[in-house]
Coordinates of C-alpha atoms in Angstrom, one line a residue:
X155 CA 90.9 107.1 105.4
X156 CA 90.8 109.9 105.5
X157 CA 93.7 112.1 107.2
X158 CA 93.6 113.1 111.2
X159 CA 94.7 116.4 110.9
X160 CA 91.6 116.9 112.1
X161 CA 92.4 115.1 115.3
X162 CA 95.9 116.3 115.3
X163 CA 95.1 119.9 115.4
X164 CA 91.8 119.2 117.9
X165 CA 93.2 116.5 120.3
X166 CA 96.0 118.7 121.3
X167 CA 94.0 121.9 121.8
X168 CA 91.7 119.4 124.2
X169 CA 95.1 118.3 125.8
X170 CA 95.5 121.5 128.3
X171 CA 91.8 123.3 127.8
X172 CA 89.3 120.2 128.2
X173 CA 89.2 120.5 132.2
X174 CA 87.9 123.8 131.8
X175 CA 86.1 123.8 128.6
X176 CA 84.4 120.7 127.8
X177 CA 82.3 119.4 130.4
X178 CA 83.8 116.1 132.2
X179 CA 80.8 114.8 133.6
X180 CA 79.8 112.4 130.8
X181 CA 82.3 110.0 128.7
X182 CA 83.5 112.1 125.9
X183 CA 85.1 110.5 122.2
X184 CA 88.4 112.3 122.5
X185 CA 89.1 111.4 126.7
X186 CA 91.9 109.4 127.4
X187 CA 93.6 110.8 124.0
X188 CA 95.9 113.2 126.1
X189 CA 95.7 113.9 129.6
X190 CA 95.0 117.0 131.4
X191 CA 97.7 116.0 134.1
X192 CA 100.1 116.5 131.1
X193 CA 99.8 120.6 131.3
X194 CA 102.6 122.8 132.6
X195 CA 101.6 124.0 136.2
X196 CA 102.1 127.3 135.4
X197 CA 100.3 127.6 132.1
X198 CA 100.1 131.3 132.0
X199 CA 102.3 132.6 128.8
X200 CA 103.3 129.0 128.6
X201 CA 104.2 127.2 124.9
X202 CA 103.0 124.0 124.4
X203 CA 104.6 121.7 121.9
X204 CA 102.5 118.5 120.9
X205 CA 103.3 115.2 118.5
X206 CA 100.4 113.6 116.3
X207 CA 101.6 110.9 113.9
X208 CA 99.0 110.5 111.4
X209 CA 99.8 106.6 109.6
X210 CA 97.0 107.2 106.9
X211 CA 96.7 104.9 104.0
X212 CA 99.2 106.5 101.7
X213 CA 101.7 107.8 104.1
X214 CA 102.7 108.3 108.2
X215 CA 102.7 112.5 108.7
X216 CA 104.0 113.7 111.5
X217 CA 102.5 117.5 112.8
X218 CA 104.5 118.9 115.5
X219 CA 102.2 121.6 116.7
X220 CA 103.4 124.7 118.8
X221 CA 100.6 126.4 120.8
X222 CA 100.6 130.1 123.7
X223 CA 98.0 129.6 126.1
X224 CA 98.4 133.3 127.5
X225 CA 95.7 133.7 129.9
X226 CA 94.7 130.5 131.9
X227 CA 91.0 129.1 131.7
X228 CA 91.3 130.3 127.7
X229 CA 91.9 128.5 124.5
X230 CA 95.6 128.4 123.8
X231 CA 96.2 129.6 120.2
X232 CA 98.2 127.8 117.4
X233 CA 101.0 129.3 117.3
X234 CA 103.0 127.4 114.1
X235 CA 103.6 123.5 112.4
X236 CA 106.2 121.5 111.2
X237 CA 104.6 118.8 108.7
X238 CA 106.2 116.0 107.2
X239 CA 105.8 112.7 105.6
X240 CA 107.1 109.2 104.6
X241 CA 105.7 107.1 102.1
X242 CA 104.6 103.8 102.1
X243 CA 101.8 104.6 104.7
X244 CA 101.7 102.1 107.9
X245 CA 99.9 99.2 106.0
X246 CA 102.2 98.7 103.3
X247 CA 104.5 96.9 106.0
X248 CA 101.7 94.6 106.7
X249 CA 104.1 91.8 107.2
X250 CA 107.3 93.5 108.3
X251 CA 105.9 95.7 111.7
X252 CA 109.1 96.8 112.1
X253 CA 110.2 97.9 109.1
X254 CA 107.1 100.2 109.1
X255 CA 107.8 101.1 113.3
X256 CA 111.2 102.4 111.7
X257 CA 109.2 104.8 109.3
X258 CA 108.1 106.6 112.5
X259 CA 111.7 106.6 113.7
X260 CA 112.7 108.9 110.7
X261 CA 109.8 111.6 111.6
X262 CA 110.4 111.4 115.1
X263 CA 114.1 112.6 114.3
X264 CA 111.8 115.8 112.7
X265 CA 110.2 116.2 116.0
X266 CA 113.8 116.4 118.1
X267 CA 114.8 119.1 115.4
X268 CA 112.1 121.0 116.2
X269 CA 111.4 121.2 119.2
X270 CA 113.7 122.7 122.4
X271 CA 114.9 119.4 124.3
X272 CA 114.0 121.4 127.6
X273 CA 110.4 120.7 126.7
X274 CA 110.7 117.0 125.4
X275 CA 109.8 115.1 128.6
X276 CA 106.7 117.0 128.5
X277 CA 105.4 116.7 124.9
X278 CA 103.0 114.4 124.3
X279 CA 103.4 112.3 121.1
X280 CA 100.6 110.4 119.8
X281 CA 99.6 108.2 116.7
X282 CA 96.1 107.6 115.2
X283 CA 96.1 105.3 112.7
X284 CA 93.1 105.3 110.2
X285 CA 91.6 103.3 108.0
X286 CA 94.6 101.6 106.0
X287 CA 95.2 99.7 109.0
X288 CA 91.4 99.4 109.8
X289 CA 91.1 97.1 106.7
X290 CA 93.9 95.3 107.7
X291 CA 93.3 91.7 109.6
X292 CA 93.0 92.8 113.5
X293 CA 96.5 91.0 114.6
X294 CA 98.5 92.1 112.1
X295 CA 97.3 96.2 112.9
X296 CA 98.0 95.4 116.2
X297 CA 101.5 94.1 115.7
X298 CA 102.5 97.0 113.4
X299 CA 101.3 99.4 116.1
X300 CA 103.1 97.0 118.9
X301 CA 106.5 97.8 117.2
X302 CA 105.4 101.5 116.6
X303 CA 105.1 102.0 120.6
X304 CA 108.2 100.2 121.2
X305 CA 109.7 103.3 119.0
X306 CA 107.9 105.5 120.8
X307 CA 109.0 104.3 124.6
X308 CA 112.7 105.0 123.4
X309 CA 112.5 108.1 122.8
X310 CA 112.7 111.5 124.8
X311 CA 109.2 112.4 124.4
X312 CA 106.1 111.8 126.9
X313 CA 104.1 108.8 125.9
X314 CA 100.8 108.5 126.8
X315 CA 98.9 105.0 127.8
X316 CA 97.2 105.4 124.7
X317 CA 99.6 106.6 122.7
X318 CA 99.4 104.6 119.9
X319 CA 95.6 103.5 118.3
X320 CA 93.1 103.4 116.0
X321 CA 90.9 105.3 115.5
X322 CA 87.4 105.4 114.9
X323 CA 86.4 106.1 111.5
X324 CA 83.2 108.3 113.3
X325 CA 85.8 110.1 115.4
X326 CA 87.7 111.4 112.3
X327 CA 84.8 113.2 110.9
X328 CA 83.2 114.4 114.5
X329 CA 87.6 115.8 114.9
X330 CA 87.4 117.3 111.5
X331 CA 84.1 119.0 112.3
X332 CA 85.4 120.1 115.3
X333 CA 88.5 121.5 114.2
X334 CA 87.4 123.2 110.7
X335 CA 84.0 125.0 112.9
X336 CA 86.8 126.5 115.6
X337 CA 89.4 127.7 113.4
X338 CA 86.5 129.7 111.4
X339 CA 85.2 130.9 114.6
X340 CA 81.8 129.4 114.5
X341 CA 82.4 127.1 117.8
X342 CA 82.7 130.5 119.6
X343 CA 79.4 132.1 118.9
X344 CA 77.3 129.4 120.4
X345 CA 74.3 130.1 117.5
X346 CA 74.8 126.6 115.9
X347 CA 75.7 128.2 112.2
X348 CA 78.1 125.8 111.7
X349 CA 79.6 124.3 108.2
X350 CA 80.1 120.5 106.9
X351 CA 82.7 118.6 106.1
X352 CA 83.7 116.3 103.5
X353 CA 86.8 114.3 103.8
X354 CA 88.4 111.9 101.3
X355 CA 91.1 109.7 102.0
X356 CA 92.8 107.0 100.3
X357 CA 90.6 104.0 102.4
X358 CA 87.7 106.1 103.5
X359 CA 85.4 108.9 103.2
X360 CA 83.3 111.0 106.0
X361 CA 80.7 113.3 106.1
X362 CA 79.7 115.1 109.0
X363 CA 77.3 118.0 109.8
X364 CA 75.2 119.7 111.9
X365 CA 71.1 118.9 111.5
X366 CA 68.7 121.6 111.5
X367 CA 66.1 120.4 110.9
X368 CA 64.1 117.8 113.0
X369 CA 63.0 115.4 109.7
X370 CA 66.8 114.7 109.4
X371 CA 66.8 113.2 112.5
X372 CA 63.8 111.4 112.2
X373 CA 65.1 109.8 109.1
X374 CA 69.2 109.1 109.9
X375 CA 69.6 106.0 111.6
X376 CA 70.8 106.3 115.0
X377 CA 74.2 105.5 114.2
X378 CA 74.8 108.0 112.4
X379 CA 74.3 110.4 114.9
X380 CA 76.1 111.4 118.0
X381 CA 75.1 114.2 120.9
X382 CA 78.0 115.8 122.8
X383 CA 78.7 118.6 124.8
X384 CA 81.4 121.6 123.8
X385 CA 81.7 125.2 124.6
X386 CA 79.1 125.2 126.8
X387 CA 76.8 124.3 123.9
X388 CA 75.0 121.0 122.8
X389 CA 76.0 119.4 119.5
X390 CA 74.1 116.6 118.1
X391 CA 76.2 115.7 115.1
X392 CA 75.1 113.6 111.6
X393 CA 78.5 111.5 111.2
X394 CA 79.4 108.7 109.0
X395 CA 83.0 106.7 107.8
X396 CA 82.5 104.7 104.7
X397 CA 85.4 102.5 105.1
X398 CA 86.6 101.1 101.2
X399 CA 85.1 104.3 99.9
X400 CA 88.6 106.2 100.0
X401 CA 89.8 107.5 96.3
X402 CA 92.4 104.5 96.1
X403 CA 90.1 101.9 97.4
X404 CA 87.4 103.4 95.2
X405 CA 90.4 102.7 91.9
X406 CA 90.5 98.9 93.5
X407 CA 86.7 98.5 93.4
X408 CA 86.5 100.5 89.7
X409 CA 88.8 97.9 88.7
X410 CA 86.8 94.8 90.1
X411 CA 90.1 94.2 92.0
X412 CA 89.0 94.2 95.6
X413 CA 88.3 90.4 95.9
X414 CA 91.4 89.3 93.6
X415 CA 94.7 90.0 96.0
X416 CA 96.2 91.3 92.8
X417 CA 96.3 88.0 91.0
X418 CA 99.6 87.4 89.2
X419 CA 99.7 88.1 85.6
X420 CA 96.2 89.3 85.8
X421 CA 95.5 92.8 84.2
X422 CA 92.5 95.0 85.2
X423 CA 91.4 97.5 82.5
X424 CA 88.8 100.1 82.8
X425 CA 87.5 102.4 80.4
X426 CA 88.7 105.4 82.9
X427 CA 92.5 104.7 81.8
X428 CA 94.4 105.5 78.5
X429 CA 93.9 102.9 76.1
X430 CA 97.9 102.5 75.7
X431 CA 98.8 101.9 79.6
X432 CA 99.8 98.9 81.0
X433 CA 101.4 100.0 84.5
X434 CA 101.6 98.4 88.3
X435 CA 100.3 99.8 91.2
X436 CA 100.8 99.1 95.0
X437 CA 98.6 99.5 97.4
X438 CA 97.8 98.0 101.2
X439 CA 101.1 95.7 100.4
X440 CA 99.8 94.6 97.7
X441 CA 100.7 94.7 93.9
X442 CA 98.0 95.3 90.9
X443 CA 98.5 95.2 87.3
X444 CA 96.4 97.4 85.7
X445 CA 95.8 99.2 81.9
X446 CA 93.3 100.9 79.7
X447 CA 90.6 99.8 77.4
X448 CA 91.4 98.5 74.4
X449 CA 88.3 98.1 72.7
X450 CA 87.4 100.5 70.1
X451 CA 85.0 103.3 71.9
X452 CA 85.3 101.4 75.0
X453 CA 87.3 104.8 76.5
X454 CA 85.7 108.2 77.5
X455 CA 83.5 109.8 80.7
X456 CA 80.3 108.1 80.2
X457 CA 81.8 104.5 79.8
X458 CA 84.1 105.5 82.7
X459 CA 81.4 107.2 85.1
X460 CA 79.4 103.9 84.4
X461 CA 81.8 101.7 85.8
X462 CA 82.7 104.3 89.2
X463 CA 78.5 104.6 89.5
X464 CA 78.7 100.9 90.4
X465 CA 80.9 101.9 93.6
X466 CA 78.5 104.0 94.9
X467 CA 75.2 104.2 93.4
X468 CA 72.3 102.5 96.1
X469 CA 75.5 101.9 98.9
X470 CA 75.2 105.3 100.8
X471 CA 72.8 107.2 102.8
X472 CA 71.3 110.4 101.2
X473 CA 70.3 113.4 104.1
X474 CA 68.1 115.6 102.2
X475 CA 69.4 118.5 103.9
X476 CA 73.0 118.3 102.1
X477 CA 71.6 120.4 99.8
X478 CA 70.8 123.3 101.8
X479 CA 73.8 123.0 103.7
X480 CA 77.0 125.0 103.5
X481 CA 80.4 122.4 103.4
X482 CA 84.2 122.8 103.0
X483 CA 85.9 119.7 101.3
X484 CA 89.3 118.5 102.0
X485 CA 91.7 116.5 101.1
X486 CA 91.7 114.2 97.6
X487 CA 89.0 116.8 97.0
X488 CA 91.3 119.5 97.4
X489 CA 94.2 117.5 95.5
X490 CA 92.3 116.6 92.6
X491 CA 91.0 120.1 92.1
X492 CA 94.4 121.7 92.3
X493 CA 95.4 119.3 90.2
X494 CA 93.3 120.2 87.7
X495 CA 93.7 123.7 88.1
X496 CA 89.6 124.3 89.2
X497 CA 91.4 126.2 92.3
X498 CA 94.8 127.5 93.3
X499 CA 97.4 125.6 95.7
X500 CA 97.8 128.6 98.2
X501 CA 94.5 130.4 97.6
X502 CA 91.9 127.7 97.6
X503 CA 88.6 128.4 95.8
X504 CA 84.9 127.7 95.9
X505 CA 83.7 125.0 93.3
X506 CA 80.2 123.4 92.9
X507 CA 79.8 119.8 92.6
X508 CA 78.7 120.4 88.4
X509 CA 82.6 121.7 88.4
X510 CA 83.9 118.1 89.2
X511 CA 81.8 116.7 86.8
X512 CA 82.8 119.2 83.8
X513 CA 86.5 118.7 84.4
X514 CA 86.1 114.6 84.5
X515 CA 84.5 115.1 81.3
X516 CA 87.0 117.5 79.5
X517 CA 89.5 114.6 80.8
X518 CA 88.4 111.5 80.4
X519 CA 86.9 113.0 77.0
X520 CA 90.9 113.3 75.9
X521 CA 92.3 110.7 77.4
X522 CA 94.9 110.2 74.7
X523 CA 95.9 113.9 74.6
X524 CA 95.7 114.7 78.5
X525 CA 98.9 115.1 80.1
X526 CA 99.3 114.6 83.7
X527 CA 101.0 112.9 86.3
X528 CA 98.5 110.5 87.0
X529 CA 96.9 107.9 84.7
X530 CA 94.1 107.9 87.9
X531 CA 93.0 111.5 86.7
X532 CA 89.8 110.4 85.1
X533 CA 89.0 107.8 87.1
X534 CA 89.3 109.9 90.5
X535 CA 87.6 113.0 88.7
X536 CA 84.3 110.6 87.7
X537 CA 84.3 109.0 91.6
X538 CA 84.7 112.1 92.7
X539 CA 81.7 113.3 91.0
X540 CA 79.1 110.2 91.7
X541 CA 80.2 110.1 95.1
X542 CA 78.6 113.7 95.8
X543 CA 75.9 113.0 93.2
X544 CA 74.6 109.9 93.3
X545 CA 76.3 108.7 96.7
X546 CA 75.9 111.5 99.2
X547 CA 72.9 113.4 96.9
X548 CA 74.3 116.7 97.0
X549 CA 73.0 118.6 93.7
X550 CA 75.2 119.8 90.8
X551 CA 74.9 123.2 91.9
X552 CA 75.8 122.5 95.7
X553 CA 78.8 125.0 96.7
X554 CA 81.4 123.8 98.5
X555 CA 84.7 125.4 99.6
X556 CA 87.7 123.1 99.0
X557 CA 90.2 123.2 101.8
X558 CA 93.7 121.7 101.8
X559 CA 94.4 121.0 106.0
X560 CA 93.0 123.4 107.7
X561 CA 90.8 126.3 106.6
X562 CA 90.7 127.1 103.2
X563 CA 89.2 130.2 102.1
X564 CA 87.7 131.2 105.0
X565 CA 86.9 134.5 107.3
X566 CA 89.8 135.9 109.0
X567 CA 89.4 134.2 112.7
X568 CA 89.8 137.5 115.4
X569 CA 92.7 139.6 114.2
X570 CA 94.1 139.9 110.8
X571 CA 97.3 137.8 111.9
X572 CA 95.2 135.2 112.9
X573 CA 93.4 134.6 109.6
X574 CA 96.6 134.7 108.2
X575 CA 98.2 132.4 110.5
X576 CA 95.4 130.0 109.4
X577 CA 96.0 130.1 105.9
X578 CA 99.8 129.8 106.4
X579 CA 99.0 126.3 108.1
X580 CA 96.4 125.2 105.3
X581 CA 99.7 125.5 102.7
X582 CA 102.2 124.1 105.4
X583 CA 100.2 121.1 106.7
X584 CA 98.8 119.7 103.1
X585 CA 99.6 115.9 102.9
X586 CA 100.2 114.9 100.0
X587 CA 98.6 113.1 97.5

């Protein structure tokens, strides 16, 4: 999946402001994450620490979030993060739970340095697993996360019933949404301009939006929509999470290796990959052999965007009003462009959807020249590309504004100091790749 940081930022916010923000009278997809009940008394000039653990697909980050909630009845404001990771991600432990529960030991240890022990009986400390474990078989998620909340009851910090879950691949996009429309400030103006979002994880990919016009609704089936109330304001949401459509699972279906269980001394090639490699890769626990082309012309962007159109093209449902829409794109999105140099690590940038495409052609184009630190390059430029084009239907020259974790290039929020404290977080919080 896609990362939480959407849900890590949002679901601790909703932790001391949702009893007089949101309204309670109607069953809500973030209640029961954190409790009300778990707020100081006295929340007047009051810091708040909170404890997300997200167990992606590639890696377990931990955020350990500091927020000031100076006037009670407001919005508390974030106040500074402490990010980290561990690779493997969650999954890889498939068959040792507690091996991977003890992965989550090591951040906590982060979370004691960094927080005053006075406050750790009353910080929350949460864990949302995505979709790595959401393609794994349903006892074996639930015995990793078993052992993971066995690690969590021994330590210092607050543990909530539901402390340790999965979640929802519709929730992820609706918290990204969420969180990316109230850092830029357009949850507070109650007109309904909001942005997009586009997020691409290593298992799954989401796209979520606000409709405005009344033919989108007409024509998205009804799951892929969902009303709620925020702000005092009525948000009927377009929200989808293609599960196996993440970057790396995108590589396993590019590869025809999906259905194989990584078959021993069988080599996948694809005409995305130098025709000299021969290499191994592990994902989900399991191990691939995989290599380039070796047939003569067999190598190059229109061989290679042949074989990623097969992932995509005719499996994905096309909103005409993506094209007229404004979206910010976020993680492999914002990886692969910075690792390309289309945009800067700490700035950000603004790219069309034609951009992706011209750099997967300058690299898959010199495949035997083209140094970088992933054979994946081409492949994940050329996915990149048909999945906008011909998966999601956005047009070549659709802008969109590549953000890292938070809010890349975007309007100062309030105050000066805020929008900078927003773009401090953005280079802080990025996971990795």
């Amino acid at each position: 999946m896609a990362t939480s940081w959407g849900a890590a930022f949002f679901v601790l916010v909703a932790s001391c402001v949702c009893s007089t923000v949101f309204h309670r009278d109607q069953q809500t997809w973030f209640e029961g994450v954190f409790l009300s009940s778990m707020c100081p008394v006295n929340v007047s000039a009051s810091t708040l620490y909170g404890i997300m653990f997200d167990a992606g697909s590639t890696g377990t980050r931990i955020h350990v979030y500091t927020f000031v909630q100076k006037i009670p009845g407001q919005l508390p404001f974030l106040e500074g993060e402490i990010f980290d990771s561990v690779k493997p991600g969650l999954s890889a432990f498939v068959d040792q739970p507690k091996q991977g529960a003890e992965s989550v030991q090591e951040l906590l240890e982060v979370a004691k340095d960094s927080i005053p022990r006075s406050h750790w009986k009353r910080t929350p400390v949460v864990l949302k697993a995505t979709a790595g474990l959401r393609l794994l078989p349903e006892e074996k998620a639930q015995a990793l996360l078993f052992e993971v909340k066995e690690i969590f009851k021994k330590s210092p910090f607050l543990v909530p019933d539901d402390s340790v879950s999965i979640m929802d691949g519709s929730y992820e996009g609706i918290l990204a949404w969420v969180t990316v429309n109230f850092l830029t400030g357009q949850l507070h103006s109650h007109s309904q301009e909001t942005v997009g979002t586009l997020d691409l994880g290593g298992a799954s990919t989401q796209i979520t939006f606000l409709p405005q016009f009344e033919k989108t609704l007409e024509q998205t089936p009804r799951d892929y929509l969902t009303s709620f109330e925020m702000f005092n304001s009525t948000y009927k949401l377009y929200t989808h999470s293609y599960l196996g459509f993440g970057l790396k699972a995108a590589r396993l279906a590019t590869l025809g290796a999906l259905e194989t269980e990584g078959i021993d001394g069988h080599t996948f090639r694809s005409a995305c990959l130098p025709r000299w490699l021969e290499a191994e890769w592990i994902f989900g626990g399991v191990k691939y052999q995989y290599g380039g082309n070796q047939e003569a012309g067999a190598v190059g962007f229109e061989p290679c965007y042949a074989e990623v159109l097969r992932v995509v093209q005719g499996k994905l449902h096309q909103p005409d009003e993506v094209q007229r829409s404004s979206f910010y794109a976020f993680s492999y999105y914002y990886d692969r462009a910075v690792d390309t140099d289309m945009i800067d690590y700490e700035k950000g940038g603004v790219l069309k959807v034609e951009d992706f495409e011209r750099k997967a052609r300058e690299v898959c184009d010199n495949l035997e020249n083209f140094t970088s630190g992933s054979p994946f390059l081409c492949m994940d430029l050329s996915y990149i590309t048909a999945l906008l084009k011909d998966g999601f239907g956005f047009a070549g020259s659709t802008i969109l504004q590549s953000t890292g974790a938070y809010v890349l290039h975007c309007k100062p929020v309030g105050s000066h100091q805020e929008g900078s404290r927003v773009r401090w977080l953005k280079a802080q919080a990025r996971a990795p790749a």
